[in-house]
Coordinates of C-alpha atoms and ligand atoms in Angstrom, one line a residue:
M1 CA 63.6 86.4 118.5
K2 CA 62.3 83.5 120.7
A3 CA 65.3 84.0 123.0
L4 CA 64.6 87.7 123.2
L5 CA 60.9 87.1 124.1
L6 CA 62.0 84.5 126.7
L7 CA 64.5 86.9 128.2
A8 CA 61.8 89.6 128.4
A9 CA 59.4 87.2 130.1
V10 CA 62.1 86.2 132.6
G11 CA 62.9 89.8 133.1
L12 CA 59.3 90.7 133.9
C13 CA 58.8 88.0 136.5
W14 CA 62.3 88.3 137.9
A15 CA 62.0 88.4 141.7
Q16 CA 64.6 90.3 143.7
Y17 CA 66.6 88.2 146.0
N18 CA 69.7 90.4 145.9
P19 CA 69.9 92.8 148.8
N20 CA 71.4 95.5 146.7
T21 CA 74.0 96.2 149.4
N22 CA 77.3 97.7 148.4
S23 CA 79.7 95.0 147.4
G24 CA 81.6 93.6 150.3
T25 CA 78.8 94.4 152.9
T26 CA 76.7 91.5 153.9
S27 CA 74.3 92.4 156.8
I28 CA 71.6 94.9 157.6
V29 CA 70.5 96.2 161.0
H30 CA 66.9 96.9 162.1
L31 CA 67.0 100.3 163.8
F32 CA 63.6 99.7 165.4
E33 CA 61.7 103.0 166.1
W34 CA 64.7 105.3 165.4
R35 CA 64.1 108.8 164.1
W36 CA 65.2 109.5 160.5
A37 CA 67.6 112.2 161.7
D38 CA 69.4 109.7 164.0
I39 CA 69.6 107.1 161.3
A40 CA 71.2 109.5 158.9
L41 CA 73.8 110.3 161.6
E42 CA 74.3 106.6 162.4
C43 CA 74.9 105.8 158.7
E44 CA 77.7 108.4 158.6
R45 CA 79.3 108.0 161.9
Y46 CA 79.0 104.2 162.5
L47 CA 77.3 102.0 160.0
A48 CA 79.4 102.9 157.0
P49 CA 82.8 102.8 158.8
Y50 CA 82.0 99.3 160.2
G51 CA 80.7 97.8 157.0
F52 CA 76.9 97.5 157.7
G53 CA 75.2 97.1 154.4
G54 CA 71.9 98.7 155.3
V55 CA 69.1 99.6 157.7
Q56 CA 65.6 98.3 158.0
I57 CA 63.5 101.2 159.2
S58 CA 60.2 101.3 161.0
P59 CA 57.1 102.0 158.8
P60 CA 57.5 105.5 157.4
N61 CA 53.9 106.1 156.4
E62 CA 51.2 107.9 158.5
N63 CA 49.7 105.8 161.2
I64 CA 47.0 106.0 163.8
V65 CA 47.9 107.6 167.1
I66 CA 47.0 105.4 170.1
T67 CA 46.8 106.9 173.5
S68 CA 45.5 104.0 175.5
P69 CA 47.9 102.4 176.1
W70 CA 50.1 105.4 175.6
R71 CA 51.8 105.4 172.2
P72 CA 52.5 101.7 171.8
W73 CA 55.2 100.7 169.3
W74 CA 52.6 98.8 167.4
E75 CA 50.6 101.8 166.4
R76 CA 52.9 102.1 163.4
Y77 CA 51.5 98.8 162.1
Q78 CA 48.1 100.6 161.7
P79 CA 48.3 102.8 158.5
I80 CA 46.1 105.8 157.9
S81 CA 47.7 107.0 154.7
Y82 CA 50.9 106.7 152.7
K83 CA 52.1 110.2 153.6
L84 CA 55.7 110.0 154.9
C85 CA 55.0 111.4 158.3
T86 CA 55.4 109.6 161.6
R87 CA 57.1 109.9 164.9
S88 CA 60.3 109.1 163.2
G89 CA 60.1 112.2 161.0
N90 CA 58.5 113.9 158.0
E91 CA 59.2 113.5 154.3
D92 CA 62.1 116.0 154.2
E93 CA 63.8 114.2 157.0
F94 CA 63.1 110.9 155.3
R95 CA 64.7 112.1 152.0
D96 CA 67.7 113.5 153.9
M97 CA 68.2 110.2 155.6
V98 CA 68.0 108.1 152.4
T99 CA 70.3 110.5 150.6
R100 CA 72.9 110.7 153.3
C101 CA 72.9 106.9 154.0
N102 CA 73.2 106.1 150.3
N103 CA 76.0 108.6 149.9
V104 CA 78.1 106.6 152.4
G105 CA 77.0 103.3 150.9
V106 CA 74.4 102.3 153.5
R107 CA 71.0 101.2 152.0
I108 CA 67.6 101.8 153.4
Y109 CA 64.9 99.1 153.5
V110 CA 61.3 100.1 154.2
D111 CA 58.9 98.1 156.4
A112 CA 55.9 98.1 154.0
V113 CA 52.6 97.7 155.8
V114 CA 50.2 97.1 152.9
N115 CA 48.1 94.2 154.0
H116 CA 45.8 96.4 156.0
M117 CA 44.9 99.8 157.4
C118 CA 44.1 100.5 161.1
G119 CA 42.1 98.3 163.4
S120 CA 38.3 98.1 162.8
G121 CA 37.7 99.7 166.2
G122 CA 40.1 102.5 165.5
G123 CA 37.4 105.2 165.6
S124 CA 37.5 108.3 163.5
G125 CA 38.9 111.8 163.4
N126 CA 42.1 113.6 162.6
G127 CA 44.2 111.9 165.2
A128 CA 46.8 110.3 162.9
T129 CA 50.5 111.2 162.8
C130 CA 50.0 113.6 159.9
G131 CA 46.6 114.8 160.9
S132 CA 44.7 113.1 158.1
Y133 CA 41.1 112.3 158.6
Y134 CA 39.9 108.7 158.7
N135 CA 36.9 106.7 159.8
A136 CA 37.6 103.1 160.6
E137 CA 34.0 102.1 161.0
S138 CA 32.9 103.4 157.5
R139 CA 36.3 102.2 156.0
D140 CA 37.0 105.8 154.9
F141 CA 40.6 106.8 154.4
P142 CA 40.4 109.9 152.2
A143 CA 44.1 110.7 152.4
V144 CA 44.9 107.6 150.3
P145 CA 42.0 107.5 149.2
Y146 CA 40.5 104.1 150.2
S147 CA 36.8 103.5 150.8
A148 CA 34.7 100.5 151.8
W149 CA 35.0 99.0 148.3
D150 CA 38.7 98.6 148.9
F151 CA 38.4 96.2 151.8
N152 CA 37.8 92.4 152.2
D153 CA 34.7 92.7 154.4
G154 CA 32.5 90.9 151.9
K155 CA 35.1 88.3 151.0
C156 CA 35.9 87.0 154.4
K157 CA 33.8 84.0 155.3
T158 CA 34.3 83.7 159.1
G159 CA 31.5 84.8 161.4
S160 CA 33.6 87.4 163.2
G161 CA 35.3 88.7 160.1
E162 CA 38.6 87.9 161.9
I163 CA 41.1 85.2 161.2
E164 CA 39.8 82.4 163.5
N165 CA 41.8 79.5 162.3
Y166 CA 45.4 79.4 160.9
N167 CA 44.7 76.0 159.5
D168 CA 42.4 77.6 156.9
A169 CA 44.6 79.3 154.3
T170 CA 41.7 81.3 152.8
Q171 CA 40.7 83.0 156.0
V172 CA 44.3 83.8 156.8
R173 CA 44.4 85.8 153.6
D174 CA 40.9 87.2 153.3
C175 CA 40.0 88.0 156.9
R176 CA 41.2 90.5 159.5
L177 CA 44.5 89.9 161.3
V178 CA 43.9 91.0 164.9
G179 CA 41.1 93.3 163.8
L180 CA 43.1 95.2 161.2
L181 CA 41.0 96.3 158.2
D182 CA 42.0 93.9 155.4
L183 CA 42.7 95.5 152.0
A184 CA 41.2 93.9 148.9
L185 CA 44.5 93.2 147.1
E186 CA 42.7 91.5 144.3
K187 CA 41.6 94.9 143.1
D188 CA 43.7 96.7 140.6
Y189 CA 43.1 100.0 142.3
V190 CA 44.4 98.7 145.6
R191 CA 47.4 97.1 143.9
S192 CA 48.2 100.3 142.0
T193 CA 47.8 102.5 145.0
I194 CA 50.2 100.3 147.0
A195 CA 52.7 100.3 144.1
Q196 CA 52.4 104.1 143.9
Y197 CA 53.4 104.4 147.6
M198 CA 56.3 102.0 147.1
N199 CA 57.4 103.8 143.9
H200 CA 57.5 107.0 145.7
L201 CA 60.0 105.4 148.2
I202 CA 62.0 103.8 145.4
D203 CA 62.3 107.1 143.6
I204 CA 63.6 108.7 146.8
G205 CA 66.3 106.1 146.8
V206 CA 65.3 103.1 149.0
A207 CA 66.9 99.7 148.2
G208 CA 64.1 97.4 149.1
F209 CA 61.2 96.4 151.3
R210 CA 60.2 94.1 154.1
I211 CA 56.6 93.2 153.2
D212 CA 54.8 93.1 156.6
A213 CA 52.2 90.3 157.2
S214 CA 52.9 88.7 153.8
K215 CA 51.3 85.4 155.1
H216 CA 48.0 87.4 155.1
M217 CA 48.2 88.2 151.4
W218 CA 47.9 85.8 148.5
P219 CA 51.3 85.4 146.9
G220 CA 49.8 86.3 143.5
D221 CA 48.4 89.6 144.9
I222 CA 51.9 90.5 146.2
K223 CA 53.4 89.7 142.8
A224 CA 50.8 91.9 141.2
F225 CA 51.9 95.0 143.0
L226 CA 55.6 94.1 142.8
D227 CA 55.3 93.9 139.0
K228 CA 54.3 97.5 139.0
L229 CA 57.4 98.7 140.8
N230 CA 60.0 101.0 139.3
N231 CA 63.7 100.1 139.1
L232 CA 65.9 101.6 141.7
N233 CA 67.1 105.2 141.5
T234 CA 70.1 105.3 139.2
Q235 CA 71.7 108.1 141.3
W236 CA 72.9 105.2 143.6
F237 CA 72.1 101.9 141.8
S238 CA 73.0 100.5 138.4
P239 CA 70.3 100.7 135.7
D240 CA 67.6 98.0 135.8
T241 CA 68.1 97.1 139.5
K242 CA 64.9 95.7 141.1
P243 CA 64.2 96.5 144.8
F244 CA 65.2 93.8 147.3
I245 CA 62.1 92.0 148.6
Y246 CA 61.8 90.0 151.9
Q247 CA 58.4 88.9 153.0
E248 CA 57.4 88.3 156.6
V249 CA 55.9 84.8 156.6
I250 CA 55.9 83.0 159.9
D251 CA 56.3 79.3 159.0
L252 CA 57.4 77.1 161.9
G253 CA 55.7 74.2 160.3
G254 CA 52.3 72.9 161.1
E255 CA 50.2 75.3 159.1
P256 CA 48.9 75.0 155.6
I257 CA 50.6 78.2 154.4
T258 CA 54.3 77.7 153.8
A259 CA 57.2 80.0 153.1
S260 CA 57.9 78.4 149.8
E261 CA 54.7 79.7 148.3
Y262 CA 56.3 83.2 148.4
F263 CA 59.7 82.4 146.9
G264 CA 58.5 83.6 143.5
N265 CA 58.3 87.2 144.9
G266 CA 61.6 87.4 146.8
R267 CA 63.2 86.2 150.0
V268 CA 61.2 85.1 153.1
T269 CA 61.9 85.5 156.8
E270 CA 63.1 82.2 158.2
F271 CA 61.5 82.1 161.7
K272 CA 62.8 78.6 162.4
Y273 CA 66.3 80.1 162.6
G274 CA 66.0 82.1 165.8
A275 CA 63.6 79.7 167.5
K276 CA 66.0 76.8 166.9
L277 CA 69.2 78.7 167.6
G278 CA 67.8 79.9 170.9
T279 CA 66.9 76.4 171.9
V280 CA 70.4 75.2 171.1
I281 CA 72.3 78.0 172.8
R282 CA 70.0 77.7 175.9
K283 CA 70.6 73.9 175.8
W284 CA 66.9 73.2 176.0
N285 CA 65.2 70.0 174.8
G286 CA 68.5 68.1 174.8
E287 CA 70.0 70.3 172.1
K288 CA 73.7 71.0 171.9
M289 CA 76.0 73.0 169.7
A290 CA 77.6 69.9 168.2
Y291 CA 74.3 69.5 166.4
L292 CA 74.9 72.7 164.5
K293 CA 77.3 70.9 162.2
N294 CA 74.7 70.8 159.5
W295 CA 73.0 74.1 160.4
G296 CA 70.9 75.5 157.6
E297 CA 69.0 73.4 155.1
G298 CA 70.1 70.4 157.1
W299 CA 67.8 71.6 159.9
G300 CA 64.8 71.8 157.5
F301 CA 65.3 75.5 156.8
M302 CA 64.5 77.0 153.4
S303 CA 67.2 77.3 150.8
S304 CA 69.9 79.7 152.0
D305 CA 69.5 82.0 148.9
R306 CA 65.8 82.6 149.9
A307 CA 66.3 83.2 153.6
L308 CA 66.4 86.4 155.6
V309 CA 67.7 85.4 159.0
F310 CA 67.8 86.9 162.5
V311 CA 68.2 85.8 166.1
D312 CA 65.2 87.9 167.3
N313 CA 62.9 90.6 165.8
H314 CA 60.8 93.4 167.1
D315 CA 57.9 91.1 167.7
N316 CA 59.4 88.0 169.2
Q317 CA 61.8 89.9 171.5
R318 CA 58.7 90.9 173.4
G319 CA 56.4 87.8 173.0
H320 CA 54.5 88.9 169.9
G321 CA 54.6 86.9 166.7
A322 CA 56.2 83.5 166.9
G323 CA 59.2 81.7 168.3
G324 CA 58.2 81.6 172.0
A325 CA 60.4 81.6 175.0
S326 CA 63.5 80.1 173.3
I327 CA 64.1 83.4 171.5
L328 CA 67.3 85.1 172.7
T329 CA 67.4 88.8 173.1
F330 CA 69.6 91.6 174.6
W331 CA 68.0 90.8 177.9
D332 CA 70.1 87.5 177.9
S333 CA 73.2 89.3 176.7
R334 CA 75.8 86.6 177.3
L335 CA 73.9 83.9 175.3
Y336 CA 72.6 86.5 172.8
K337 CA 76.1 87.6 171.8
M338 CA 77.0 83.9 171.1
A339 CA 73.9 83.4 169.0
V340 CA 74.5 86.6 167.0
G341 CA 78.2 85.6 166.7
F342 CA 77.2 82.2 165.4
M343 CA 74.7 83.7 162.9
L344 CA 77.2 86.2 161.5
A345 CA 80.0 83.6 161.2
H346 CA 77.8 81.0 159.5
P347 CA 77.3 81.3 155.7
Y348 CA 73.5 80.5 155.8
G349 CA 71.1 83.2 154.8
F350 CA 71.1 87.0 154.5
T351 CA 71.6 88.3 158.0
R352 CA 69.7 91.0 159.9
V353 CA 71.0 92.3 163.2
M354 CA 68.4 93.7 165.7
S355 CA 68.8 97.0 167.5
S356 CA 66.4 97.6 170.3
Y357 CA 65.3 100.0 173.0
R358 CA 64.9 99.1 176.7
W359 CA 61.6 99.0 178.4
T360 CA 60.4 98.1 181.9
R361 CA 59.2 94.5 181.7
N362 CA 56.4 93.3 184.0
F363 CA 55.8 89.6 183.9
Q364 CA 52.5 88.3 185.1
N365 CA 51.8 84.6 184.7
G366 CA 54.9 84.4 182.5
E367 CA 53.8 87.1 180.1
D368 CA 55.2 90.6 179.9
V369 CA 52.1 92.9 180.3
N370 CA 54.4 95.8 179.2
D371 CA 55.0 94.3 175.7
W372 CA 53.3 97.3 174.2
I373 CA 55.6 100.0 175.5
G374 CA 56.8 102.3 172.8
P375 CA 60.3 103.8 172.2
P376 CA 62.0 106.2 174.6
S377 CA 59.9 109.3 174.3
N378 CA 59.2 112.6 175.8
G379 CA 56.0 113.6 177.6
D380 CA 54.4 114.8 174.3
G381 CA 55.1 111.5 172.7
S382 CA 58.0 112.6 170.5
I383 CA 60.7 110.0 170.2
K384 CA 63.9 110.7 172.1
S385 CA 67.1 111.0 170.1
V386 CA 69.8 108.4 170.3
T387 CA 72.6 109.9 172.3
I388 CA 76.1 108.4 172.2
N389 CA 78.1 107.9 175.4
A390 CA 81.8 108.4 175.7
D391 CA 82.4 104.6 175.4
T392 CA 80.4 104.6 172.1
T393 CA 77.4 102.8 173.6
C394 CA 74.0 104.5 173.4
G395 CA 72.1 106.5 175.9
N396 CA 68.4 107.4 176.5
D397 CA 67.5 103.6 176.8
W398 CA 68.5 102.8 173.3
V399 CA 70.3 99.4 173.5
C400 CA 72.2 99.6 170.2
E401 CA 73.1 95.9 170.1
H402 CA 74.8 96.7 166.7
R403 CA 77.3 98.8 168.6
W404 CA 78.3 96.0 171.0
R405 CA 81.9 95.3 170.2
Q406 CA 81.3 91.5 169.9
I407 CA 78.4 92.0 167.4
R408 CA 79.9 94.9 165.4
N409 CA 83.1 93.0 165.0
M410 CA 81.2 90.0 163.8
V411 CA 79.5 92.1 161.2
V412 CA 83.0 93.0 160.0
F413 CA 84.0 89.2 160.2
R414 CA 81.1 88.3 157.9
N415 CA 82.3 90.8 155.3
V416 CA 85.8 89.6 155.5
V417 CA 84.8 85.9 155.0
N418 CA 82.2 86.6 152.4
G419 CA 82.0 83.9 149.7
Q420 CA 84.3 81.5 151.6
P421 CA 83.0 78.0 152.3
F422 CA 82.0 76.5 155.7
S423 CA 85.1 74.6 156.7
N424 CA 87.2 72.9 159.4
W425 CA 84.3 72.0 161.6
W426 CA 85.2 70.6 165.0
D427 CA 83.1 69.7 168.0
N428 CA 83.5 67.8 171.3
D429 CA 80.2 66.1 170.9
S430 CA 78.8 68.6 173.4
N431 CA 78.7 72.4 173.4
Q432 CA 82.3 73.2 172.3
V433 CA 82.4 73.8 168.5
A434 CA 84.6 75.5 166.0
F435 CA 84.4 76.2 162.3
G436 CA 86.1 78.3 159.7
R437 CA 85.3 80.1 156.5
G438 CA 87.9 79.0 154.0
N439 CA 91.2 80.6 154.6
R440 CA 89.8 83.9 155.9
G441 CA 88.3 83.4 159.3
F442 CA 87.8 81.0 162.2
I443 CA 85.5 80.9 165.3
V444 CA 85.5 78.8 168.4
F445 CA 82.6 78.5 171.0
N446 CA 82.6 77.1 174.5
N447 CA 79.1 76.7 175.8
D448 CA 79.9 73.8 178.0
D449 CA 80.3 74.0 181.8
W450 CA 84.0 73.3 181.6
T451 CA 87.1 74.8 180.0
L452 CA 88.0 74.5 176.4
N453 CA 91.7 73.9 175.8
K454 CA 92.3 72.6 172.3
N455 CA 94.7 72.7 169.3
L456 CA 92.6 73.2 166.2
Q457 CA 93.0 73.4 162.4
T458 CA 91.9 76.9 161.5
G459 CA 92.6 76.8 157.7
L460 CA 94.3 80.3 158.1
P461 CA 97.7 81.4 157.0
A462 CA 100.4 81.5 159.7
G463 CA 100.5 84.6 161.9
T464 CA 99.4 86.3 165.1
Y465 CA 95.7 87.1 165.0
C466 CA 93.8 89.3 167.4
D467 CA 90.5 87.9 168.7
V468 CA 87.7 90.3 167.7
I469 CA 85.4 89.2 170.5
S470 CA 87.6 90.1 173.5
G471 CA 89.0 93.1 171.8
Q472 CA 90.4 94.0 168.4
K473 CA 93.6 95.3 166.8
E474 CA 94.3 98.8 167.9
G475 CA 97.3 100.3 166.0
N476 CA 100.0 97.7 166.3
S477 CA 98.7 96.1 169.4
C478 CA 95.7 93.9 170.3
S479 CA 93.3 94.8 173.0
G480 CA 92.0 91.2 173.2
T481 CA 93.4 87.7 173.2
R482 CA 96.2 86.9 170.8
V483 CA 96.0 83.7 168.8
N484 CA 99.1 82.2 167.0
V485 CA 98.4 80.2 163.9
D486 CA 101.4 78.0 163.0
S487 CA 102.6 77.2 159.5
N488 CA 100.3 74.2 159.3
G489 CA 97.2 76.3 160.1
F490 CA 96.9 75.0 163.7
A491 CA 96.4 77.2 166.8
D492 CA 95.9 76.7 170.5
F493 CA 92.6 77.9 171.9
Y494 CA 91.8 78.3 175.6
I495 CA 88.3 79.5 176.6
S496 CA 87.1 79.5 180.2
N497 CA 83.5 78.5 180.6
E498 CA 83.3 81.5 183.0
A499 CA 84.4 84.0 180.5
E500 CA 81.9 86.8 179.9
D501 CA 82.1 86.0 176.2
P502 CA 83.1 82.3 175.9
F503 CA 84.0 82.5 172.2
I504 CA 86.9 83.6 170.0
A505 CA 86.8 84.8 166.5
I506 CA 89.8 85.6 164.3
H507 CA 90.1 86.8 160.7
V508 CA 92.7 87.8 158.2
N509 CA 92.0 91.5 158.5
D510 CA 92.9 91.5 162.2
T511 CA 96.4 90.3 162.3
L512 CA 99.4 91.8 164.1
Ligands
AAO1 C1 47.2 95.7 168.0 C2 46.7 95.1 169.3 C3 45.6 94.1 169.0 C4 44.5 94.8 168.3 C5 45.1 95.4 167.0 C6 44.0 96.2 166.2 O1 47.8 94.4 170.0 O2 45.1 93.6 170.3 O3 43.5 93.9 167.9 O4 46.1 96.3 167.4 O5 43.5 97.2 166.9 C7 51.7 94.5 165.6 C8 51.5 93.9 167.0 C9 50.0 93.7 167.2 C10 49.2 94.9 166.9 C11 49.4 95.3 165.5 C12 48.7 96.5 165.0 O6 52.2 92.7 167.1 O7 49.8 93.3 168.6 O8 47.8 94.7 167.2 O9 50.9 95.6 165.3 O10 48.9 97.6 165.8 C13 50.9 87.1 163.1 C14 51.1 87.5 161.7 C15 52.4 88.3 161.5 C16 52.5 89.4 162.6 C17 52.4 88.8 164.0 C18 52.5 89.8 165.1 O11 51.2 86.4 160.8 O12 52.4 88.9 160.3 O13 51.1 88.1 164.0 N1 53.7 90.3 162.4 C19 53.6 91.6 161.7 C20 54.4 92.6 162.4 C21 53.8 93.0 163.7 C22 52.4 93.7 163.4 C23 51.7 93.1 162.3 C24 52.3 92.1 161.5 C25 50.5 93.7 161.8 O14 55.8 92.2 162.6 O15 54.6 93.9 164.5 O16 51.6 93.5 164.6 O17 50.9 94.8 161.0 C26 50.9 82.1 164.8 C27 50.9 82.4 163.3 C28 51.6 83.6 163.0 C29 51.0 84.8 163.8 C30 51.1 84.4 165.3 C31 50.7 85.5 166.2 O18 52.2 81.8 165.2 O19 51.5 81.3 162.7 O20 51.4 83.9 161.6 O21 51.7 86.0 163.5 O22 50.4 83.2 165.5 O23 49.3 85.7 166.1 C32 53.8 79.1 168.0 C33 53.4 78.6 166.6 C34 53.4 79.8 165.6 C35 52.3 80.7 166.2 C36 52.8 81.2 167.5 C37 51.9 82.2 168.2 O24 55.1 79.6 168.0 O25 54.4 77.7 166.1 O26 53.0 79.5 164.3 O27 52.9 80.1 168.4 O28 50.7 81.6 168.4

């Protein structure tokens, strides 16, 4: 009886760290600002065949429409209601996407913006994406409904009502983040309303949530609405499965709020990961790849089983959020591919790949004044569809990093080596490094200014492998570099420092 009660108690407060991806798939991709109709197609035609586990989508709920500047991407972080109706599509299109992606084994993760509603200066009217009325000044959001009682205006103790100092944990939670109307999450009504929104999504079939601005909510308030969530839809998930939770908490050290306060609720974004990896691959501050030998917890990161990791995200690829100039993005494609390759080969953390759109940057005094520009869109503001070129890349200014051969093949690599230990590390005490994943895969990097020419222990069975960075196996031939592993597991590697992609990756599913 005691044991049963204990089990029940554990069950009730069991946080969800498991991404709920189909077995054998180990990464998700953020299809930033994509339309639901395009995501559905992408699941079927690309993500499922290449073993992507899921998609993080942009916020699906109704948001404010901002016309000055013209339709910035960040208008979607200003909710007006929880109706599923945005530039990405309506509820029917959302349901169709979730169903079709789940049917091919690709999960959907919703970016849940529940810390706040629109900005305090957001005006009033029916100008939201679904046409719902709102009045920011009187705190009236009848389409939810929320009223002035549901916000933290009385609770916040700063003179401006804004977060003024990140060293004061209370104001970070109780005051407005960049003017955004801060919901009173201590209220059961607010918690229940948020849970109702999330349960609607769970019932449709989503697999989990990114919890936006988690740092700005008390961990206990997040727990309170998570405890009200349904189990996942048994059409696609086994009974009693909890949604996957990853909380956006920017913790680079130096502030009182730490990522670890949120571990009880689920995983947490590890922002140190991209900031540090960018510094190493750029060789800034005397960093070198040889130092990556103890990458992960050894670098002061959170425990691997709590971490959601990424090289860049939709904020820090354009100077928002945190990480600074070291962050690598598609704009630095050569170094970026190495960084993503390293991330996907390394066992640390649950990995998210970024997929972006291109915009016209305009640097003034080192800052991109075009950091607001929204997704490729038509004159009326509607988002352009993702067209696919003959060479499988994307058109209409969609970057589709996840379709770059080097990145896509490393998503496959990570699946192939899943569960295998980090092994056979080698470095030249500089920027040439190599490591394996048990007896399933091996990767070699040359980020030095001279050639790499080395015989290395791969840990792999003897055979002829096809490098998945320079090409891949096609039928019985290899479109990339061939690597011969001898009966003792050794192989010769040659990588010019001038190669477009100065790294080689081989795994047991790409042999000749
Ligand atoms: C827009 C306008 C604003 C306007 C507002 C309301 O830009 O001018 O006032 O509307 O009308 C996004 C955009 C915002 C946009 C917002 C709403 O980024 O520009 O505001 O939509 O439309 C903090 C939060 C973090 C947040 C990040 C951007 O902690 O949660 O700011 N990320 C999420 C989303 C993001 C979204 C929101 C939240 C809001 O991913 O897309 O905003 O829904 C420090 C703190 C961090 C803090 C940063 C930036 O970081 O630690 O917690 O992030 O500052 O303020 C070093 C430090 C590092 C520090 C960093 C930057 O790296 O080590 O700790 O410097 O100073």
